[in-house]
Amino acid sequence: MRPAATLPRVPGPRRTTPGHRGDLVVLAVEAVLLVAAVAVGLVLNRRGAGLHADAAPLYATWRPHVGWGTPLAVLVAVVVLGPGLRWAQTARWAALLAAGWLAAVAWTLSLALVDGWSAGLTRRLTPQAEYLHEVPGVADIPRMLAGFTDRILDFQPDSWSTHTAGHPPGALLVFVWLDRIGLGGGTAAALCCVLVGATAAVSVPVTLRALGAADAARAVLPFLVLLPGAVWLGASGDAVFTGVVAAGLALLAVRGTVAALAGGLLLGFALHLSYGFVLVGALALAVLALRRDRRRAALLAATAGVAAVTALFALAGFRWWEGYDRVVERYYQGWAAERPYAYWVWANLAALLLSAGPVLGPALRRTALAASRVVGPALRRTALAAGPALRRGALAELPTRRAAGQRADGPVAGATGSGGDGRGWVRVLGPTVLLPAAAALAVAAADLSGMSKAEVERIWLPFVVWLLVAAAHLPPPARRWWLAAQALTALAVNHLLFTVS
């Protein structure tokens, strides 16, 4: 097995310089988008336009501050940027994953502690709108599940609080179960969010390695550790959601149908953590298509797992589709009715940039270039070989015998192995192209739906960690600089704003 390659190396300064110049152009576009979102947000807030976000495009308030987490966060960033980045390329795999998780926990906790232990962790999940507000009232879990849908709509005596009403009951169940095992209260809940959310820094590289992109896994891991979105992982329920989704997808990638079944069970539970995770289906299909063997068996096992969880919830009295109908109505009973779609449909992308970091645009640009350098020459050769029939438009007969890992004008990004197994374009493009593409498709669908007006800096975190797989296409000499920009983004957001979970 050959590890997956990233963007091909092109000798000579004439080709290298334009590549970096293109990255800087994309970075400038990102800066313009962010400045525009902040400026327009300020104007709309002064006019009382109903953004309900004081620091739009983020759901936060302007509050420059420092805390005793500040030096800790700087220390973690320096260690990762220095010896950590070098060590990630040579370390033993198990040791790298363990260190990656610990570093992600340290980064998330240090950012949270910039706000202080109480405001940053203990009281983070205890406001009236949060899940913990409802935990004491859940004395009977089966009864809660059976009557959950009836309490979604607002303006009833027993209406659920905002976050509980806006999600399926799985989200509330997580914190009820913690309380049942003696880990009740804000501190335990916040630490659970941090510990589970940090596992994304393990699950994503595990997925890439299982799909044959071992080098890409090592390249991406530091970007998952110094994730700017860690500002919201510590602490919010979305951290748990991020960890569960990433683990479920990782299980789909590793060998064996039992693992695929376990992945399906996790993703089925994820579907009952957030209605928006129906969009995770795009990522799940991409992972299954990229598996090296037993794809059909894995698909059936994963589907069975999702169906089993859905059936269990339905038997308990909660039907996902009915809950979704009610939550759409509840959504427009609140601030969503006032938040202008015309602003948030593009300002959400500025919030995404602050969560994913400035590396997002350049990384996606290089991913698109890597795909075009493979697909373009392959299409031209296929057209010449297929003759008149293809030129008449018989694209459906496009051969799939191009081998993954063969050269077009360089190695295929994220592809491994040899050809002849009929996997076609999925095998050629590989995980470092298809996984960010699937995540981008999910984000675009969520954005256009009108059901994600504001607060996407935390809501889209389960997709952000997969978008950052595109960072594998960055040239190695530039990665340290982009990683430093990621850390500076997180530090700036956390010290200039007081974010809300």
mmCIF file with all atom_site columns, C-alpha atoms in Angstrom, residues 32-179:
data_model
loop_
_atom_site.group_PDB
_atom_site.id
_atom_site.type_symbol
_atom_site.label_atom_id
_atom_site.label_alt_id
_atom_site.label_comp_id
_atom_site.label_asym_id
_atom_site.label_entity_id
_atom_site.label_seq_id
_atom_site.pdbx_PDB_ins_code
_atom_site.Cartn_x
_atom_site.Cartn_y
_atom_site.Cartn_z
_atom_site.occupancy
_atom_site.B_iso_or_equiv
_atom_site.pdbx_formal_charge
_atom_site.auth_seq_id
_atom_site.auth_comp_id
_atom_site.auth_asym_id
_atom_site.auth_atom_id
_atom_site.pdbx_PDB_model_num
ATOM 1   C CA . VAL A 1 32  ? -13.039 41.306 2.568  1.00 0.00 ? 32  VAL A CA 1
ATOM 2   C CA . LEU A 1 33  ? -15.903 38.933 3.376  1.00 0.00 ? 33  LEU A CA 1
ATOM 3   C CA . LEU A 1 34  ? -15.192 39.155 7.103  1.00 0.00 ? 34  LEU A CA 1
ATOM 4   C CA . VAL A 1 35  ? -14.865 42.945 7.128  1.00 0.00 ? 35  VAL A CA 1
ATOM 5   C CA . ALA A 1 36  ? -18.084 43.280 5.128  1.00 0.00 ? 36  ALA A CA 1
ATOM 6   C CA . ALA A 1 37  ? -19.971 40.952 7.485  1.00 0.00 ? 37  ALA A CA 1
ATOM 7   C CA . VAL A 1 38  ? -18.781 42.880 10.549 1.00 0.00 ? 38  VAL A CA 1
ATOM 8   C CA . ALA A 1 39  ? -19.464 46.304 9.002  1.00 0.00 ? 39  ALA A CA 1
ATOM 9   C CA . VAL A 1 40  ? -22.916 45.424 7.690  1.00 0.00 ? 40  VAL A CA 1
ATOM 10  C CA . GLY A 1 41  ? -23.701 43.729 10.993 1.00 0.00 ? 41  GLY A CA 1
ATOM 11  C CA . LEU A 1 42  ? -22.824 46.884 12.904 1.00 0.00 ? 42  LEU A CA 1
ATOM 12  C CA . VAL A 1 43  ? -25.063 48.986 10.644 1.00 0.00 ? 43  VAL A CA 1
ATOM 13  C CA . LEU A 1 44  ? -27.985 46.561 10.882 1.00 0.00 ? 44  LEU A CA 1
ATOM 14  C CA . ASN A 1 45  ? -27.676 46.308 14.656 1.00 0.00 ? 45  ASN A CA 1
ATOM 15  C CA . ARG A 1 46  ? -27.743 50.099 14.983 1.00 0.00 ? 46  ARG A CA 1
ATOM 16  C CA . ARG A 1 47  ? -30.881 50.157 12.848 1.00 0.00 ? 47  ARG A CA 1
ATOM 17  C CA . GLY A 1 48  ? -32.535 47.488 14.996 1.00 0.00 ? 48  GLY A CA 1
ATOM 18  C CA . ALA A 1 49  ? -32.783 45.032 12.109 1.00 0.00 ? 49  ALA A CA 1
ATOM 19  C CA . GLY A 1 50  ? -33.241 42.041 14.423 1.00 0.00 ? 50  GLY A CA 1
ATOM 20  C CA . LEU A 1 51  ? -29.910 40.264 13.931 1.00 0.00 ? 51  LEU A CA 1
ATOM 21  C CA . HIS A 1 52  ? -29.930 39.239 17.611 1.00 0.00 ? 52  HIS A CA 1
ATOM 22  C CA . ALA A 1 53  ? -26.135 38.980 17.497 1.00 0.00 ? 53  ALA A CA 1
ATOM 23  C CA . ASP A 1 54  ? -24.257 41.888 19.075 1.00 0.00 ? 54  ASP A CA 1
ATOM 24  C CA . ALA A 1 55  ? -20.984 40.938 17.381 1.00 0.00 ? 55  ALA A CA 1
ATOM 25  C CA . ALA A 1 56  ? -22.424 39.732 14.083 1.00 0.00 ? 56  ALA A CA 1
ATOM 26  C CA . PRO A 1 57  ? -21.560 37.572 12.237 1.00 0.00 ? 57  PRO A CA 1
ATOM 27  C CA . LEU A 1 58  ? -20.741 35.794 15.509 1.00 0.00 ? 58  LEU A CA 1
ATOM 28  C CA . TYR A 1 59  ? -23.259 35.193 18.261 1.00 0.00 ? 59  TYR A CA 1
ATOM 29  C CA . ALA A 1 60  ? -21.174 36.970 20.887 1.00 0.00 ? 60  ALA A CA 1
ATOM 30  C CA . THR A 1 61  ? -20.570 40.294 22.594 1.00 0.00 ? 61  THR A CA 1
ATOM 31  C CA . TRP A 1 62  ? -17.581 42.585 22.206 1.00 0.00 ? 62  TRP A CA 1
ATOM 32  C CA . ARG A 1 63  ? -15.544 42.273 25.424 1.00 0.00 ? 63  ARG A CA 1
ATOM 33  C CA . PRO A 1 64  ? -11.744 42.511 25.133 1.00 0.00 ? 64  PRO A CA 1
ATOM 34  C CA . HIS A 1 65  ? -10.220 40.602 28.032 1.00 0.00 ? 65  HIS A CA 1
ATOM 35  C CA . VAL A 1 66  ? -7.448  38.276 29.146 1.00 0.00 ? 66  VAL A CA 1
ATOM 36  C CA . GLY A 1 67  ? -7.471  35.476 31.670 1.00 0.00 ? 67  GLY A CA 1
ATOM 37  C CA . TRP A 1 68  ? -5.257  32.902 33.277 1.00 0.00 ? 68  TRP A CA 1
ATOM 38  C CA . GLY A 1 69  ? -5.906  30.678 30.295 1.00 0.00 ? 69  GLY A CA 1
ATOM 39  C CA . THR A 1 70  ? -4.092  33.177 28.055 1.00 0.00 ? 70  THR A CA 1
ATOM 40  C CA . PRO A 1 71  ? -0.496  32.042 28.754 1.00 0.00 ? 71  PRO A CA 1
ATOM 41  C CA . LEU A 1 72  ? -1.609  28.409 28.664 1.00 0.00 ? 72  LEU A CA 1
ATOM 42  C CA . ALA A 1 73  ? -3.151  28.838 25.213 1.00 0.00 ? 73  ALA A CA 1
ATOM 43  C CA . VAL A 1 74  ? -0.031  30.573 23.910 1.00 0.00 ? 74  VAL A CA 1
ATOM 44  C CA . LEU A 1 75  ? 2.138   27.789 25.347 1.00 0.00 ? 75  LEU A CA 1
ATOM 45  C CA . VAL A 1 76  ? 0.071   25.052 23.673 1.00 0.00 ? 76  VAL A CA 1
ATOM 46  C CA . ALA A 1 77  ? 0.226   26.897 20.355 1.00 0.00 ? 77  ALA A CA 1
ATOM 47  C CA . VAL A 1 78  ? 4.014   27.327 20.569 1.00 0.00 ? 78  VAL A CA 1
ATOM 48  C CA . VAL A 1 79  ? 4.570   23.643 21.397 1.00 0.00 ? 79  VAL A CA 1
ATOM 49  C CA . VAL A 1 80  ? 2.376   22.449 18.538 1.00 0.00 ? 80  VAL A CA 1
ATOM 50  C CA . LEU A 1 81  ? 3.908   24.895 16.060 1.00 0.00 ? 81  LEU A CA 1
ATOM 51  C CA . GLY A 1 82  ? 7.447   24.005 17.109 1.00 0.00 ? 82  GLY A CA 1
ATOM 52  C CA . PRO A 1 83  ? 8.381   20.448 18.028 1.00 0.00 ? 83  PRO A CA 1
ATOM 53  C CA . GLY A 1 84  ? 4.833   19.159 17.641 1.00 0.00 ? 84  GLY A CA 1
ATOM 54  C CA . LEU A 1 85  ? 4.611   19.857 13.924 1.00 0.00 ? 85  LEU A CA 1
ATOM 55  C CA . ARG A 1 86  ? 7.931   18.109 13.231 1.00 0.00 ? 86  ARG A CA 1
ATOM 56  C CA . TRP A 1 87  ? 7.149   15.175 15.507 1.00 0.00 ? 87  TRP A CA 1
ATOM 57  C CA . ALA A 1 88  ? 3.779   14.583 13.819 1.00 0.00 ? 88  ALA A CA 1
ATOM 58  C CA . GLN A 1 89  ? 5.590   13.474 10.650 1.00 0.00 ? 89  GLN A CA 1
ATOM 59  C CA . THR A 1 90  ? 7.702   10.766 12.305 1.00 0.00 ? 90  THR A CA 1
ATOM 60  C CA . ALA A 1 91  ? 5.943   9.681  15.503 1.00 0.00 ? 91  ALA A CA 1
ATOM 61  C CA . ARG A 1 92  ? 4.494   6.237  15.999 1.00 0.00 ? 92  ARG A CA 1
ATOM 62  C CA . TRP A 1 93  ? 0.850   6.272  15.001 1.00 0.00 ? 93  TRP A CA 1
ATOM 63  C CA . ALA A 1 94  ? -0.694  5.305  18.350 1.00 0.00 ? 94  ALA A CA 1
ATOM 64  C CA . ALA A 1 95  ? 1.500   7.788  20.212 1.00 0.00 ? 95  ALA A CA 1
ATOM 65  C CA . LEU A 1 96  ? 0.605   10.524 17.719 1.00 0.00 ? 96  LEU A CA 1
ATOM 66  C CA . LEU A 1 97  ? -3.125  9.968  18.179 1.00 0.00 ? 97  LEU A CA 1
ATOM 67  C CA . ALA A 1 98  ? -2.834  10.010 21.972 1.00 0.00 ? 98  ALA A CA 1
ATOM 68  C CA . ALA A 1 99  ? -0.718  13.164 21.906 1.00 0.00 ? 99  ALA A CA 1
ATOM 69  C CA . GLY A 1 100 ? -3.083  14.776 19.400 1.00 0.00 ? 100 GLY A CA 1
ATOM 70  C CA . TRP A 1 101 ? -6.081  14.192 21.648 1.00 0.00 ? 101 TRP A CA 1
ATOM 71  C CA . LEU A 1 102 ? -4.267  15.480 24.733 1.00 0.00 ? 102 LEU A CA 1
ATOM 72  C CA . ALA A 1 103 ? -3.079  18.564 22.853 1.00 0.00 ? 103 ALA A CA 1
ATOM 73  C CA . ALA A 1 104 ? -6.607  19.231 21.549 1.00 0.00 ? 104 ALA A CA 1
ATOM 74  C CA . VAL A 1 105 ? -7.956  18.954 25.116 1.00 0.00 ? 105 VAL A CA 1
ATOM 75  C CA . ALA A 1 106 ? -5.259  21.333 26.372 1.00 0.00 ? 106 ALA A CA 1
ATOM 76  C CA . TRP A 1 107 ? -5.953  23.838 23.576 1.00 0.00 ? 107 TRP A CA 1
ATOM 77  C CA . THR A 1 108 ? -9.712  23.782 24.151 1.00 0.00 ? 108 THR A CA 1
ATOM 78  C CA . LEU A 1 109 ? -9.440  24.052 27.926 1.00 0.00 ? 109 LEU A CA 1
ATOM 79  C CA . SER A 1 110 ? -6.901  26.868 27.787 1.00 0.00 ? 110 SER A CA 1
ATOM 80  C CA . LEU A 1 111 ? -9.149  28.874 25.462 1.00 0.00 ? 111 LEU A CA 1
ATOM 81  C CA . ALA A 1 112 ? -12.130 28.285 27.751 1.00 0.00 ? 112 ALA A CA 1
ATOM 82  C CA . LEU A 1 113 ? -10.104 29.403 30.750 1.00 0.00 ? 113 LEU A CA 1
ATOM 83  C CA . VAL A 1 114 ? -9.395  32.760 29.132 1.00 0.00 ? 114 VAL A CA 1
ATOM 84  C CA . ASP A 1 115 ? -12.960 33.517 30.315 1.00 0.00 ? 115 ASP A CA 1
ATOM 85  C CA . GLY A 1 116 ? -12.237 32.007 33.732 1.00 0.00 ? 116 GLY A CA 1
ATOM 86  C CA . TRP A 1 117 ? -13.193 28.689 35.308 1.00 0.00 ? 117 TRP A CA 1
ATOM 87  C CA . SER A 1 118 ? -16.720 29.760 36.169 1.00 0.00 ? 118 SER A CA 1
ATOM 88  C CA . ALA A 1 119 ? -17.716 31.763 33.085 1.00 0.00 ? 119 ALA A CA 1
ATOM 89  C CA . GLY A 1 120 ? -15.686 29.600 30.702 1.00 0.00 ? 120 GLY A CA 1
ATOM 90  C CA . LEU A 1 121 ? -16.730 26.179 31.979 1.00 0.00 ? 121 LEU A CA 1
ATOM 91  C CA . THR A 1 122 ? -18.882 25.781 35.100 1.00 0.00 ? 122 THR A CA 1
ATOM 92  C CA . ARG A 1 123 ? -21.681 28.197 34.135 1.00 0.00 ? 123 ARG A CA 1
ATOM 93  C CA . ARG A 1 124 ? -21.372 27.718 30.390 1.00 0.00 ? 124 ARG A CA 1
ATOM 94  C CA . LEU A 1 125 ? -24.154 25.145 30.095 1.00 0.00 ? 125 LEU A CA 1
ATOM 95  C CA . THR A 1 126 ? -26.411 26.259 32.957 1.00 0.00 ? 126 THR A CA 1
ATOM 96  C CA . PRO A 1 127 ? -28.451 29.185 31.470 1.00 0.00 ? 127 PRO A CA 1
ATOM 97  C CA . GLN A 1 128 ? -32.184 28.755 30.974 1.00 0.00 ? 128 GLN A CA 1
ATOM 98  C CA . ALA A 1 129 ? -31.778 28.122 27.231 1.00 0.00 ? 129 ALA A CA 1
ATOM 99  C CA . GLU A 1 130 ? -29.423 25.167 27.745 1.00 0.00 ? 130 GLU A CA 1
ATOM 100 C CA . TYR A 1 131 ? -30.000 21.437 28.184 1.00 0.00 ? 131 TYR A CA 1
ATOM 101 C CA . LEU A 1 132 ? -29.002 21.335 31.854 1.00 0.00 ? 132 LEU A CA 1
ATOM 102 C CA . HIS A 1 133 ? -31.989 23.523 32.690 1.00 0.00 ? 133 HIS A CA 1
ATOM 103 C CA . GLU A 1 134 ? -34.272 20.602 31.770 1.00 0.00 ? 134 GLU A CA 1
ATOM 104 C CA . VAL A 1 135 ? -32.310 17.763 33.363 1.00 0.00 ? 135 VAL A CA 1
ATOM 105 C CA . PRO A 1 136 ? -33.862 17.992 36.885 1.00 0.00 ? 136 PRO A CA 1
ATOM 106 C CA . GLY A 1 137 ? -37.347 17.680 35.386 1.00 0.00 ? 137 GLY A CA 1
ATOM 107 C CA . VAL A 1 138 ? -36.626 14.379 33.626 1.00 0.00 ? 138 VAL A CA 1
ATOM 108 C CA . ALA A 1 139 ? -37.611 11.840 36.262 1.00 0.00 ? 139 ALA A CA 1
ATOM 109 C CA . ASP A 1 140 ? -38.863 9.223  33.776 1.00 0.00 ? 140 ASP A CA 1
ATOM 110 C CA . ILE A 1 141 ? -36.909 8.874  30.525 1.00 0.00 ? 141 ILE A CA 1
ATOM 111 C CA . PRO A 1 142 ? -39.523 6.765  28.640 1.00 0.00 ? 142 PRO A CA 1
ATOM 112 C CA . ARG A 1 143 ? -42.219 9.270  29.575 1.00 0.00 ? 143 ARG A CA 1
ATOM 113 C CA . MET A 1 144 ? -40.002 12.149 28.443 1.00 0.00 ? 144 MET A CA 1
ATOM 114 C CA . LEU A 1 145 ? -39.411 10.502 25.067 1.00 0.00 ? 145 LEU A CA 1
ATOM 115 C CA . ALA A 1 146 ? -43.084 9.720  24.561 1.00 0.00 ? 146 ALA A CA 1
ATOM 116 C CA . GLY A 1 147 ? -44.116 13.318 25.201 1.00 0.00 ? 147 GLY A CA 1
ATOM 117 C CA . PHE A 1 148 ? -41.088 15.074 23.753 1.00 0.00 ? 148 PHE A CA 1
ATOM 118 C CA . THR A 1 149 ? -42.669 16.220 20.491 1.00 0.00 ? 149 THR A CA 1
ATOM 119 C CA . ASP A 1 150 ? -45.676 17.759 22.227 1.00 0.00 ? 150 ASP A CA 1
ATOM 120 C CA . ARG A 1 151 ? -43.414 20.142 24.150 1.00 0.00 ? 151 ARG A CA 1
ATOM 121 C CA . ILE A 1 152 ? -41.394 21.479 21.205 1.00 0.00 ? 152 ILE A CA 1
ATOM 122 C CA . LEU A 1 153 ? -43.637 24.416 20.304 1.00 0.00 ? 153 LEU A CA 1
ATOM 123 C CA . ASP A 1 154 ? -43.152 27.604 22.296 1.00 0.00 ? 154 ASP A CA 1
ATOM 124 C CA . PHE A 1 155 ? -45.655 29.575 24.403 1.00 0.00 ? 155 PHE A CA 1
ATOM 125 C CA . GLN A 1 156 ? -46.906 26.522 26.307 1.00 0.00 ? 156 GLN A CA 1
ATOM 126 C CA . PRO A 1 157 ? -46.649 26.085 30.085 1.00 0.00 ? 157 PRO A CA 1
ATOM 127 C CA . ASP A 1 158 ? -44.292 23.123 29.650 1.00 0.00 ? 158 ASP A CA 1
ATOM 128 C CA . SER A 1 159 ? -42.434 24.157 26.484 1.00 0.00 ? 159 SER A CA 1
ATOM 129 C CA . TRP A 1 160 ? -38.875 22.933 26.279 1.00 0.00 ? 160 TRP A CA 1
ATOM 130 C CA . SER A 1 161 ? -36.071 25.474 26.617 1.00 0.00 ? 161 SER A CA 1
ATOM 131 C CA . THR A 1 162 ? -34.537 26.796 23.407 1.00 0.00 ? 162 THR A CA 1
ATOM 132 C CA . HIS A 1 163 ? -31.733 24.279 22.826 1.00 0.00 ? 163 HIS A CA 1
ATOM 133 C CA . THR A 1 164 ? -33.744 21.305 23.990 1.00 0.00 ? 164 THR A CA 1
ATOM 134 C CA . ALA A 1 165 ? -36.666 22.211 21.749 1.00 0.00 ? 165 ALA A CA 1
ATOM 135 C CA . GLY A 1 166 ? -34.383 22.808 18.785 1.00 0.00 ? 166 GLY A CA 1
ATOM 136 C CA . HIS A 1 167 ? -32.893 19.312 18.839 1.00 0.00 ? 167 HIS A CA 1
ATOM 137 C CA . PRO A 1 168 ? -34.131 15.726 18.982 1.00 0.00 ? 168 PRO A CA 1
ATOM 138 C CA . PRO A 1 169 ? -34.188 14.184 22.473 1.00 0.00 ? 169 PRO A CA 1
ATOM 139 C CA . GLY A 1 170 ? -30.775 12.528 22.109 1.00 0.00 ? 170 GLY A CA 1
ATOM 140 C CA . ALA A 1 171 ? -29.109 15.820 22.982 1.00 0.00 ? 171 ALA A CA 1
ATOM 141 C CA . LEU A 1 172 ? -30.993 16.094 26.273 1.00 0.00 ? 172 LEU A CA 1
ATOM 142 C CA . LEU A 1 173 ? -30.443 12.392 26.961 1.00 0.00 ? 173 LEU A CA 1
ATOM 143 C CA . VAL A 1 174 ? -26.655 12.839 26.936 1.00 0.00 ? 174 VAL A CA 1
ATOM 144 C CA . PHE A 1 175 ? -26.818 15.210 29.895 1.00 0.00 ? 175 PHE A CA 1
ATOM 145 C CA . VAL A 1 176 ? -29.540 13.206 31.658 1.00 0.00 ? 176 VAL A CA 1
ATOM 146 C CA . TRP A 1 177 ? -27.336 10.116 31.448 1.00 0.00 ? 177 TRP A CA 1
ATOM 147 C CA . LEU A 1 178 ? -24.378 12.071 32.825 1.00 0.00 ? 178 LEU A CA 1
ATOM 148 C CA . ASP A 1 179 ? -26.536 13.148 35.743 1.00 0.00 ? 179 ASP A CA 1
#
